[in-house]
Amino acid sequence: MDAPGRPFRRYIALGDSSTEGLDDPNGRGGYRGWSERLALHIARGQAAPLEYANLAVRGRSTREVLEEQLAPALALAPDFATLFVGTNDVTAGRFDEERFAADFEAMQRSLRDAGSAVLSFTLPDLTPVMPLARFVRGRVLRMNERIRGCSAATGSLLVDFAAAPVTSDPRLWSEDRIHANSLGHERMAAALAEAIGLVGHGGWEEPLGPAERRSLAARAGTELGWWTRHFVPWIGRSLTGKTSGDGLEPKYPCPIVVSD
């Protein structure tokens, strides 16, 4: 495992919609996200310039990330990479745990063998955020165990978000209940920055203050809105074999120099 605190020259992010940055608006019609925030933390914490590329595309499964993003990532010769996948696997009709683990470890190992430090993380329990998540909770638990095992086997860094209760606070998640909101992305970036030895990013796991009490009518309206705006469209895409990322290209396929 790489010693935390080393300076990095080029950071490449691989993954799906989480890594792409949904739902953390950048004010310019796009998304920022934890990976871009992390890149900025790294750049601010070292004297050398940092290049950053984000190959993530929403809706991608682990196998699709391996097939579409790994080779381009290796061609960019990163010395630091983040890899987070699996959400689209555990919400699919069938979750192939063995194939997920094999693909995940293959990506971590390929990046490590190429000389890159690799950082991954587990998926929090979303049951408090979205009660329907209880139907895939067992899958998420098994996926997280595989992520932990693969990270240990390949010498990759790991942030175990599933072990931090605050990550299941609904106030860190967006209206769709699948993606972190801006505060959630901010906390994730702080946790990852701390994991690679950057100072000044502790406290991300601290609980939020007391939640605002909402009326029954307000809660019912929120539930109805979620079903109509998010769950029903997701079911429709699933039945037709479509994903939210069909036809989309990576956000930053070529490295850019990170600056404020």
CSV table of C-alpha atoms in Angstrom, one decimal, residues 3-169:
chain,number,residue,atom,x,y,z
A,3,ALA,CA,2.3,5.7,2.0
A,4,PRO,CA,-0.2,8.5,2.4
A,5,GLY,CA,0.9,12.0,1.7
A,6,ARG,CA,3.0,11.5,-1.4
A,7,PRO,CA,2.6,14.2,-4.1
A,8,PHE,CA,0.7,13.2,-7.2
A,9,ARG,CA,1.3,14.2,-10.8
A,10,ARG,CA,-1.8,12.8,-12.6
A,11,TYR,CA,-5.2,11.7,-11.0
A,12,ILE,CA,-7.6,9.6,-13.1
A,13,ALA,CA,-11.2,8.9,-11.8
A,14,LEU,CA,-13.0,5.8,-13.0
A,15,GLY,CA,-16.6,4.9,-12.2
A,16,ASP,CA,-20.3,5.7,-12.8
A,17,SER,CA,-22.6,8.5,-11.8
A,18,SER,CA,-21.2,9.0,-8.4
A,19,THR,CA,-17.7,9.6,-9.8
A,20,GLU,CA,-19.2,11.7,-12.5
A,21,GLY,CA,-20.6,14.0,-9.8
A,22,LEU,CA,-24.4,13.7,-9.7
A,23,ASP,CA,-26.0,15.5,-7.9
A,24,ASP,CA,-23.5,18.2,-7.1
A,25,PRO,CA,-24.3,21.1,-9.5
A,26,ASN,CA,-21.3,23.2,-10.5
A,27,GLY,CA,-23.4,26.3,-11.4
A,28,ARG,CA,-22.6,26.0,-15.1
A,29,GLY,CA,-25.2,23.4,-16.0
A,30,GLY,CA,-23.0,20.5,-15.1
A,31,TYR,CA,-21.8,18.6,-12.1
A,32,ARG,CA,-18.8,18.9,-9.8
A,33,GLY,CA,-18.7,15.9,-7.5
A,34,TRP,CA,-16.4,14.4,-4.9
A,35,SER,CA,-13.7,13.4,-7.4
A,36,GLU,CA,-13.3,17.0,-8.7
A,37,ARG,CA,-13.4,18.3,-5.1
A,38,LEU,CA,-10.7,15.7,-4.2
A,39,ALA,CA,-8.6,16.8,-7.2
A,40,LEU,CA,-8.7,20.4,-5.9
A,41,HIS,CA,-7.8,19.3,-2.4
A,42,ILE,CA,-4.8,17.4,-3.7
A,43,ALA,CA,-3.7,20.4,-5.9
A,44,ARG,CA,-4.0,22.8,-2.9
A,45,GLY,CA,-2.0,20.4,-0.7
A,46,GLN,CA,1.1,20.1,-2.8
A,47,ALA,CA,3.5,22.4,-4.5
A,48,ALA,CA,3.6,20.4,-7.8
A,49,PRO,CA,0.8,20.9,-10.4
A,50,LEU,CA,-1.8,18.1,-10.7
A,51,GLU,CA,-3.5,16.9,-13.8
A,52,TYR,CA,-7.0,15.4,-13.5
A,53,ALA,CA,-9.2,13.3,-15.9
A,54,ASN,CA,-12.6,11.9,-15.1
A,55,LEU,CA,-13.6,8.9,-17.3
A,56,ALA,CA,-16.8,8.1,-15.4
A,57,VAL,CA,-20.2,7.8,-17.1
A,58,ARG,CA,-23.5,7.5,-15.3
A,59,GLY,CA,-25.3,4.2,-15.6
A,60,ARG,CA,-22.2,2.1,-16.1
A,61,SER,CA,-21.9,-1.4,-14.6
A,62,THR,CA,-18.6,-2.7,-13.2
A,63,ARG,CA,-18.0,-4.8,-16.4
A,64,GLU,CA,-18.7,-1.7,-18.6
A,65,VAL,CA,-16.2,0.4,-16.6
A,66,LEU,CA,-13.6,-2.3,-17.0
A,67,GLU,CA,-14.3,-2.6,-20.8
A,68,GLU,CA,-14.6,1.1,-21.5
A,69,GLN,CA,-12.5,3.0,-19.0
A,70,LEU,CA,-9.6,0.9,-17.8
A,71,ALA,CA,-7.6,0.9,-21.0
A,72,PRO,CA,-7.9,4.7,-21.5
A,73,ALA,CA,-7.0,5.2,-17.8
A,74,LEU,CA,-3.9,3.1,-18.1
A,75,ALA,CA,-2.9,4.9,-21.3
A,76,LEU,CA,-2.9,8.2,-19.4
A,77,ALA,CA,-0.3,6.8,-17.0
A,78,PRO,CA,-1.8,8.0,-13.7
A,79,ASP,CA,0.1,7.9,-10.4
A,80,PHE,CA,-3.2,8.1,-8.5
A,81,ALA,CA,-6.6,6.7,-9.4
A,82,THR,CA,-10.0,6.4,-7.7
A,83,LEU,CA,-12.3,3.5,-8.5
A,84,PHE,CA,-15.9,3.2,-7.3
A,85,VAL,CA,-18.4,1.0,-9.0
A,86,GLY,CA,-21.2,-1.4,-8.1
A,87,THR,CA,-24.3,0.6,-7.5
A,88,ASN,CA,-25.7,-0.3,-10.9
A,89,ASP,CA,-24.7,-4.0,-10.3
A,90,VAL,CA,-26.6,-4.4,-7.0
A,91,THR,CA,-29.7,-2.6,-8.4
A,92,ALA,CA,-29.8,-4.8,-11.6
A,93,GLY,CA,-32.1,-7.8,-11.9
A,94,ARG,CA,-29.3,-10.2,-11.0
A,95,PHE,CA,-26.2,-9.5,-9.1
A,96,ASP,CA,-23.2,-11.7,-10.0
A,97,GLU,CA,-21.1,-11.3,-6.9
A,98,GLU,CA,-18.2,-13.4,-8.3
A,99,ARG,CA,-18.0,-11.5,-11.5
A,100,PHE,CA,-18.2,-8.2,-9.7
A,101,ALA,CA,-15.3,-9.1,-7.5
A,102,ALA,CA,-13.2,-10.5,-10.4
A,103,ASP,CA,-13.7,-7.3,-12.4
A,104,PHE,CA,-13.2,-5.0,-9.5
A,105,GLU,CA,-9.9,-6.7,-8.5
A,106,ALA,CA,-8.7,-6.8,-12.1
A,107,MET,CA,-9.1,-3.0,-12.4
A,108,GLN,CA,-7.4,-2.3,-9.1
A,109,ARG,CA,-4.6,-4.7,-9.8
A,110,SER,CA,-4.0,-3.4,-13.3
A,111,LEU,CA,-3.8,0.2,-12.0
A,112,ARG,CA,-1.5,-0.9,-9.2
A,113,ASP,CA,0.8,-2.9,-11.5
A,114,ALA,CA,1.1,0.2,-13.7
A,115,GLY,CA,2.5,2.2,-10.7
A,116,SER,CA,-0.7,4.0,-9.6
A,117,ALA,CA,-1.9,4.4,-6.0
A,118,VAL,CA,-5.6,3.3,-6.0
A,119,LEU,CA,-8.3,4.5,-3.6
A,120,SER,CA,-11.8,2.9,-3.4
A,121,PHE,CA,-14.7,3.0,-0.9
A,122,THR,CA,-17.7,1.1,0.2
A,123,LEU,CA,-21.3,2.0,-0.4
A,124,PRO,CA,-23.3,3.2,2.7
A,125,ASP,CA,-26.5,1.6,3.9
A,126,LEU,CA,-29.2,3.6,2.0
A,127,THR,CA,-32.1,2.0,3.9
A,128,PRO,CA,-32.6,5.2,6.1
A,129,VAL,CA,-32.5,7.3,2.9
A,130,MET,CA,-34.7,5.1,0.7
A,131,PRO,CA,-36.8,2.3,2.4
A,132,LEU,CA,-36.9,0.3,-0.8
A,133,ALA,CA,-33.1,-0.2,-0.5
A,134,ARG,CA,-33.8,-2.9,2.1
A,135,PHE,CA,-34.5,-5.2,-0.9
A,136,VAL,CA,-30.9,-4.9,-2.0
A,137,ARG,CA,-29.3,-4.5,1.4
A,138,GLY,CA,-27.9,-8.0,1.3
A,139,ARG,CA,-26.3,-7.5,-2.0
A,140,VAL,CA,-24.7,-4.2,-0.8
A,141,LEU,CA,-23.3,-6.0,2.2
A,142,ARG,CA,-21.8,-8.7,0.0
A,143,MET,CA,-20.5,-6.2,-2.5
A,144,ASN,CA,-18.8,-4.2,0.3
A,145,GLU,CA,-17.1,-7.3,1.7
A,146,ARG,CA,-15.7,-7.9,-1.8
A,147,ILE,CA,-14.5,-4.3,-2.1
A,148,ARG,CA,-12.7,-4.7,1.2
A,149,GLY,CA,-11.2,-8.0,0.2
A,150,CYS,CA,-10.1,-6.8,-3.2
A,151,SER,CA,-8.5,-3.6,-1.7
A,152,ALA,CA,-6.6,-5.6,0.8
A,153,ALA,CA,-5.4,-8.1,-1.8
A,154,THR,CA,-4.2,-5.4,-4.2
A,155,GLY,CA,-2.8,-3.0,-1.6
A,156,SER,CA,-5.3,-0.3,-2.5
A,157,LEU,CA,-6.4,2.3,-0.1
A,158,LEU,CA,-10.0,2.0,1.2
A,159,VAL,CA,-12.4,4.4,2.9
A,160,ASP,CA,-15.1,2.3,4.6
A,161,PHE,CA,-18.1,4.6,4.3
A,162,ALA,CA,-20.4,1.8,5.3
A,163,ALA,CA,-18.9,1.8,8.7
A,164,ALA,CA,-19.6,5.5,9.3
A,165,PRO,CA,-23.2,6.1,10.4
A,166,VAL,CA,-23.4,9.7,9.2
A,167,THR,CA,-23.2,8.5,5.6
A,168,SER,CA,-26.7,7.1,5.9
A,169,ASP,CA,-28.1,10.5,6.9
